[in-house]
mmCIF file of C-alpha atoms in Angstrom:
data_model
loop_
_atom_site.group_PDB
_atom_site.id
_atom_site.type_symbol
_atom_site.label_atom_id
_atom_site.label_comp_id
_atom_site.label_asym_id
_atom_site.label_seq_id
_atom_site.Cartn_x
_atom_site.Cartn_y
_atom_site.Cartn_z
ATOM 1 C CA MET A 1 11.335 23.676 -13.393
ATOM 2 C CA LYS A 2 8.028 25.517 -15.143
ATOM 3 C CA ILE A 3 5.410 26.465 -12.477
ATOM 4 C CA ILE A 4 2.109 25.110 -14.123
ATOM 5 C CA PRO A 5 -1.323 26.885 -12.759
ATOM 6 C CA LYS A 6 -3.263 24.661 -10.361
ATOM 7 C CA GLY A 7 -6.018 22.486 -11.609
ATOM 8 C CA GLN A 8 -4.163 22.147 -15.141
ATOM 9 C CA TYR A 9 -1.954 19.203 -16.526
ATOM 10 C CA LEU A 10 1.619 18.304 -17.086
ATOM 11 C CA ARG A 11 2.926 15.987 -19.938
ATOM 12 C CA GLN A 12 5.928 14.336 -20.482
ATOM 13 C CA ALA A 13 7.067 17.092 -22.865
ATOM 14 C CA GLU A 14 6.870 19.725 -20.244
ATOM 15 C CA ILE A 15 9.097 18.051 -17.289
ATOM 16 C CA ASN A 16 11.711 15.704 -17.064
ATOM 17 C CA PRO A 17 12.468 15.959 -12.921
ATOM 18 C CA LEU A 18 15.066 12.999 -12.957
ATOM 19 C CA ALA A 19 16.825 13.905 -16.248
ATOM 20 C CA PRO A 20 20.151 15.225 -14.334
ATOM 21 C CA ASN A 21 19.990 11.519 -12.146
ATOM 22 C CA THR A 22 22.152 8.935 -14.376
ATOM 23 C CA THR A 23 22.591 6.341 -11.566
ATOM 24 C CA THR A 24 19.037 5.324 -11.477
ATOM 25 C CA ASP A 25 16.527 6.503 -14.376
ATOM 26 C CA PHE A 26 13.366 6.355 -12.690
ATOM 27 C CA THR A 27 11.220 7.410 -15.734
ATOM 28 C CA ARG A 28 11.468 8.576 -19.098
ATOM 29 C CA ARG A 29 7.545 8.790 -19.092
ATOM 30 C CA ILE A 30 5.482 11.601 -17.385
ATOM 31 C CA PRO A 31 1.616 10.841 -17.285
ATOM 32 C CA ALA A 32 -0.972 13.308 -17.625
ATOM 33 C CA LEU A 33 -1.422 14.397 -13.695
ATOM 34 C CA SER A 34 -2.885 16.856 -12.032
ATOM 35 C CA ARG A 35 -0.283 19.290 -10.616
ATOM 36 C CA LYS A 36 -0.814 18.367 -7.385
ATOM 37 C CA GLN A 37 -0.438 14.788 -8.021
ATOM 38 C CA LEU A 38 2.745 15.598 -9.629
ATOM 39 C CA MET A 39 4.369 17.606 -6.765
ATOM 40 C CA ARG A 40 2.944 14.539 -4.294
ATOM 41 C CA ASP A 41 4.850 11.826 -7.274
ATOM 42 C CA LEU A 42 7.834 13.785 -7.283
ATOM 43 C CA ARG A 43 8.323 14.439 -4.006
ATOM 44 C CA ILE A 44 8.440 10.458 -2.874
ATOM 45 C CA ILE A 45 10.800 9.372 -5.715
ATOM 46 C CA GLU A 46 13.069 12.445 -4.809
ATOM 47 C CA ARG A 47 13.515 10.634 -1.618
ATOM 48 C CA ILE A 48 13.862 6.839 -3.207
ATOM 49 C CA VAL A 49 16.881 8.227 -5.589
ATOM 50 C CA LYS A 50 18.326 10.066 -2.661
ATOM 51 C CA ALA A 51 18.248 6.923 -0.820
ATOM 52 C CA TYR A 52 19.819 4.817 -3.622
ATOM 53 C CA ASP A 53 21.761 6.878 -5.195
ATOM 54 C CA GLU A 54 23.297 9.576 -2.579
ATOM 55 C CA GLU A 55 22.892 7.540 0.402
ATOM 56 C CA GLY A 56 23.485 3.563 -0.843
ATOM 57 C CA ASP A 57 20.699 2.321 1.331
ATOM 58 C CA LEU A 58 19.361 -0.772 -0.080
ATOM 59 C CA ASP A 59 16.701 -1.274 2.748
ATOM 60 C CA LYS A 60 15.980 2.020 3.035
ATOM 61 C CA THR A 61 15.083 2.542 -0.805
ATOM 62 C CA LYS A 62 12.775 -0.302 -0.722
ATOM 63 C CA ASP A 63 11.374 0.794 2.286
ATOM 64 C CA ILE A 64 10.284 3.942 1.369
ATOM 65 C CA PHE A 65 8.534 2.909 -1.499
ATOM 66 C CA PHE A 66 6.987 -0.062 0.309
ATOM 67 C CA LYS A 67 5.593 2.687 2.857
ATOM 68 C CA ASN A 68 4.295 5.479 0.280
ATOM 69 C CA ALA A 69 2.899 3.063 -2.393
ATOM 70 C CA LYS A 70 -0.401 3.534 -2.102
ATOM 71 C CA PHE A 71 0.026 7.368 -2.180
ATOM 72 C CA LEU A 72 1.422 7.511 -6.013
ATOM 73 C CA SER A 73 -0.190 7.825 -9.072
ATOM 74 C CA ASN A 74 -1.568 4.732 -10.289
ATOM 75 C CA PRO A 75 1.316 4.858 -13.199
ATOM 76 C CA LEU A 76 4.244 5.895 -11.216
ATOM 77 C CA TYR A 77 3.095 3.303 -8.656
ATOM 78 C CA TRP A 78 4.108 0.561 -11.009
ATOM 79 C CA GLU A 79 7.017 2.502 -12.845
ATOM 80 C CA THR A 80 8.456 3.406 -9.495
ATOM 81 C CA MET A 81 7.767 -0.811 -8.227
ATOM 82 C CA ARG A 82 9.876 -1.459 -11.145
ATOM 83 C CA THR A 83 12.474 0.551 -10.849
ATOM 84 C CA VAL A 84 13.032 0.025 -6.918
ATOM 85 C CA TRP A 85 12.926 -3.906 -7.823
ATOM 86 C CA THR A 86 15.515 -3.787 -10.708
ATOM 87 C CA ALA A 87 17.919 -2.060 -8.086
ATOM 88 C CA VAL A 88 17.041 -3.485 -4.528
ATOM 89 C CA GLY A 89 15.064 -6.455 -5.088
ATOM 90 C CA SER A 90 16.265 -10.382 -4.181
ATOM 91 C CA THR A 91 14.781 -13.570 -3.743
ATOM 92 C CA GLU A 92 15.435 -12.427 0.054
ATOM 93 C CA ASN A 93 12.937 -9.824 -0.552
ATOM 94 C CA ALA A 94 10.571 -10.925 -3.479
ATOM 95 C CA PRO A 95 7.852 -12.116 -0.306
ATOM 96 C CA GLU A 96 7.267 -8.367 -0.065
ATOM 97 C CA PHE A 97 7.353 -7.663 -3.743
ATOM 98 C CA VAL A 98 5.064 -9.922 -4.698
ATOM 99 C CA LYS A 99 2.153 -8.750 -2.818
ATOM 100 C CA TYR A 100 2.779 -5.546 -4.102
ATOM 101 C CA MET A 101 3.030 -6.604 -7.822
ATOM 102 C CA LYS A 102 -0.794 -8.889 -7.193
ATOM 103 C CA SER A 103 -2.265 -5.649 -6.909
ATOM 104 C CA ASP A 104 -5.394 -4.797 -9.029
ATOM 105 C CA ARG A 105 -4.323 -0.738 -9.524
ATOM 106 C CA PRO A 106 -4.618 0.313 -12.809
ATOM 107 C CA SER A 107 -2.340 1.178 -15.115
ATOM 108 C CA LYS A 108 0.153 -2.356 -14.877
ATOM 109 C CA GLY A 109 1.539 -1.932 -18.463
ATOM 110 C CA TRP A 110 3.817 0.984 -16.550
ATOM 111 C CA PHE A 111 5.674 -1.373 -15.243
ATOM 112 C CA MET A 112 7.315 -3.058 -17.850
ATOM 113 C CA THR A 113 8.491 0.421 -20.610
ATOM 114 C CA PRO A 114 7.427 0.230 -23.829
ATOM 115 C CA GLU A 115 10.604 -1.448 -25.152
ATOM 116 C CA ASP A 116 10.246 -4.269 -23.113
ATOM 117 C CA ALA A 117 6.542 -4.942 -23.753
ATOM 118 C CA MET A 118 7.265 -4.769 -27.229
ATOM 119 C CA ALA A 119 9.950 -7.471 -27.109
ATOM 120 C CA LEU A 120 7.948 -9.471 -24.635
ATOM 121 C CA ASP A 121 4.792 -9.830 -27.513
ATOM 122 C CA ALA A 122 7.079 -10.447 -30.209
ATOM 123 C CA MET A 123 8.502 -13.333 -28.590
ATOM 124 C CA GLN A 124 7.079 -16.967 -29.510
ATOM 125 C CA PHE A 125 5.358 -18.814 -26.447
ATOM 126 C CA PRO A 126 5.685 -21.099 -24.935
ATOM 127 C CA ILE A 127 9.108 -20.247 -24.202
ATOM 128 C CA THR A 128 11.633 -21.817 -22.195
ATOM 129 C CA ILE A 129 12.842 -19.817 -18.863
ATOM 130 C CA TYR A 130 16.192 -20.139 -16.516
ATOM 131 C CA ARG A 131 16.549 -19.460 -12.705
ATOM 132 C CA ALA A 132 20.145 -20.122 -10.324
ATOM 133 C CA TYR A 133 18.445 -20.959 -7.115
ATOM 134 C CA ASP A 134 20.093 -22.372 -3.662
ATOM 135 C CA SER A 135 17.116 -24.870 -2.237
ATOM 136 C CA GLU A 136 13.525 -25.334 -2.688
ATOM 137 C CA PRO A 137 11.571 -24.358 -1.653
ATOM 138 C CA ASP A 138 12.478 -21.559 -3.422
ATOM 139 C CA THR A 139 10.964 -17.900 -3.110
ATOM 140 C CA GLY A 140 12.385 -16.383 -6.040
ATOM 141 C CA ILE A 141 10.732 -14.687 -8.739
ATOM 142 C CA SER A 142 13.281 -13.470 -11.249
ATOM 143 C CA TRP A 143 14.065 -16.052 -14.164
ATOM 144 C CA SER A 144 15.420 -15.185 -17.962
ATOM 145 C CA THR A 145 15.915 -16.135 -21.330
ATOM 146 C CA ASP A 146 19.563 -16.214 -21.041
ATOM 147 C CA LYS A 147 20.273 -19.990 -20.182
ATOM 148 C CA ALA A 148 24.194 -18.843 -20.413
ATOM 149 C CA PHE A 149 24.098 -16.071 -18.004
ATOM 150 C CA VAL A 150 22.197 -17.967 -15.626
ATOM 151 C CA GLU A 151 24.101 -21.199 -15.825
ATOM 152 C CA GLU A 152 27.786 -18.576 -15.464
ATOM 153 C CA TYR A 153 26.237 -17.055 -12.669
ATOM 154 C CA ALA A 154 24.720 -19.594 -11.140
ATOM 155 C CA GLN A 155 28.691 -20.969 -11.060
ATOM 156 C CA LYS A 156 29.891 -17.991 -9.570
ATOM 157 C CA LYS A 157 27.474 -18.251 -6.650
ATOM 158 C CA GLY A 158 27.307 -22.219 -6.089
ATOM 159 C CA ARG A 159 23.493 -22.586 -7.316
ATOM 160 C CA LYS A 160 21.582 -25.107 -8.655
ATOM 161 C CA VAL A 161 19.753 -24.076 -12.363
ATOM 162 C CA LYS A 162 16.404 -24.770 -12.547
ATOM 163 C CA THR A 163 14.187 -24.414 -16.147
ATOM 164 C CA MET A 164 10.520 -24.494 -16.879
ATOM 165 C CA GLN A 165 8.639 -23.638 -19.826
ATOM 166 C CA VAL A 166 5.782 -20.713 -19.451
ATOM 167 C CA GLU A 167 3.026 -19.411 -21.665
ATOM 168 C CA ARG A 168 2.337 -15.703 -21.749
ATOM 169 C CA LYS A 169 0.034 -15.486 -19.555
ATOM 170 C CA ARG A 170 2.364 -16.625 -16.834
ATOM 171 C CA ILE A 171 4.377 -13.915 -17.216
ATOM 172 C CA PHE A 172 4.158 -10.789 -15.138
ATOM 173 C CA ALA A 173 6.668 -8.547 -16.146
ATOM 174 C CA TYR A 174 9.814 -8.508 -18.920
ATOM 175 C CA ILE A 175 13.006 -6.351 -17.508
ATOM 176 C CA THR A 176 15.900 -6.000 -19.470
ATOM 177 C CA ARG A 177 17.511 -3.280 -16.908
ATOM 178 C CA ARG A 178 19.790 -5.479 -15.157
ATOM 179 C CA PHE A 179 21.221 -7.162 -18.593
ATOM 180 C CA GLU A 180 19.904 -10.660 -17.811
ATOM 181 C CA SER A 181 16.792 -10.690 -19.674
ATOM 182 C CA GLU A 182 14.492 -10.411 -16.763
ATOM 183 C CA ILE A 183 11.190 -13.186 -16.671
ATOM 184 C CA ILE A 184 8.887 -12.008 -13.687
ATOM 185 C CA ILE A 185 6.760 -15.041 -12.237
ATOM 186 C CA LEU A 186 4.183 -14.905 -9.577
ATOM 187 C CA PRO A 187 3.762 -17.368 -7.504
ATOM 188 C CA ASP A 188 0.093 -19.250 -7.258
ATOM 189 C CA GLU A 189 -0.491 -21.289 -4.656
ATOM 190 C CA GLY A 190 0.675 -24.304 -4.241
ATOM 191 C CA ASP A 191 3.168 -23.161 -6.984
ATOM 192 C CA THR A 192 6.483 -25.537 -7.859
ATOM 193 C CA GLN A 193 7.860 -23.435 -10.010
ATOM 194 C CA GLY A 194 10.567 -25.427 -12.304
ATOM 195 C CA SER A 195 12.598 -28.598 -12.536
ATOM 196 C CA ASP A 196 16.057 -29.262 -11.488
ATOM 197 C CA VAL A 197 18.360 -29.248 -14.708
#
């Protein structure tokens, strides 16, 4: 690793600490950060990578993020959360993630990759999204624009499918990492998300 004198800043081209990691691509963008903050971020991220890639411990992966999120820089808070969500997120733990997703920390745009953000911006709203679920109340936040994918998944898992039309302002994020065209919708108070189809 290139040694950066104290007080100087690192840029993406100068370091890619996770390049050898092929199981979980935690980051492709490195923001300009102080050396001290970058090192703190890297230590936390390395622990998350180890828990997921080497130990295969999904609960530990999630817990490391939740316990250390406050110490991450703003961009890496959002980007690391996206990766932890795609790695271990589920209907069961969605309420835990929602608390962090509703944070007012700056740099929220880092939750999506640049490519996913561009794809979301190019969509014609309102869009129809779909979700496979077991029963109501449904605490899940993960929907999809891919109806066939959701119907096939629901059939395999013995679940029902619901649908909803949404405007851009209701969408927290669009993620293609799990190959399911995932749309994250954060619940409002008293929200009854979607209708049975």
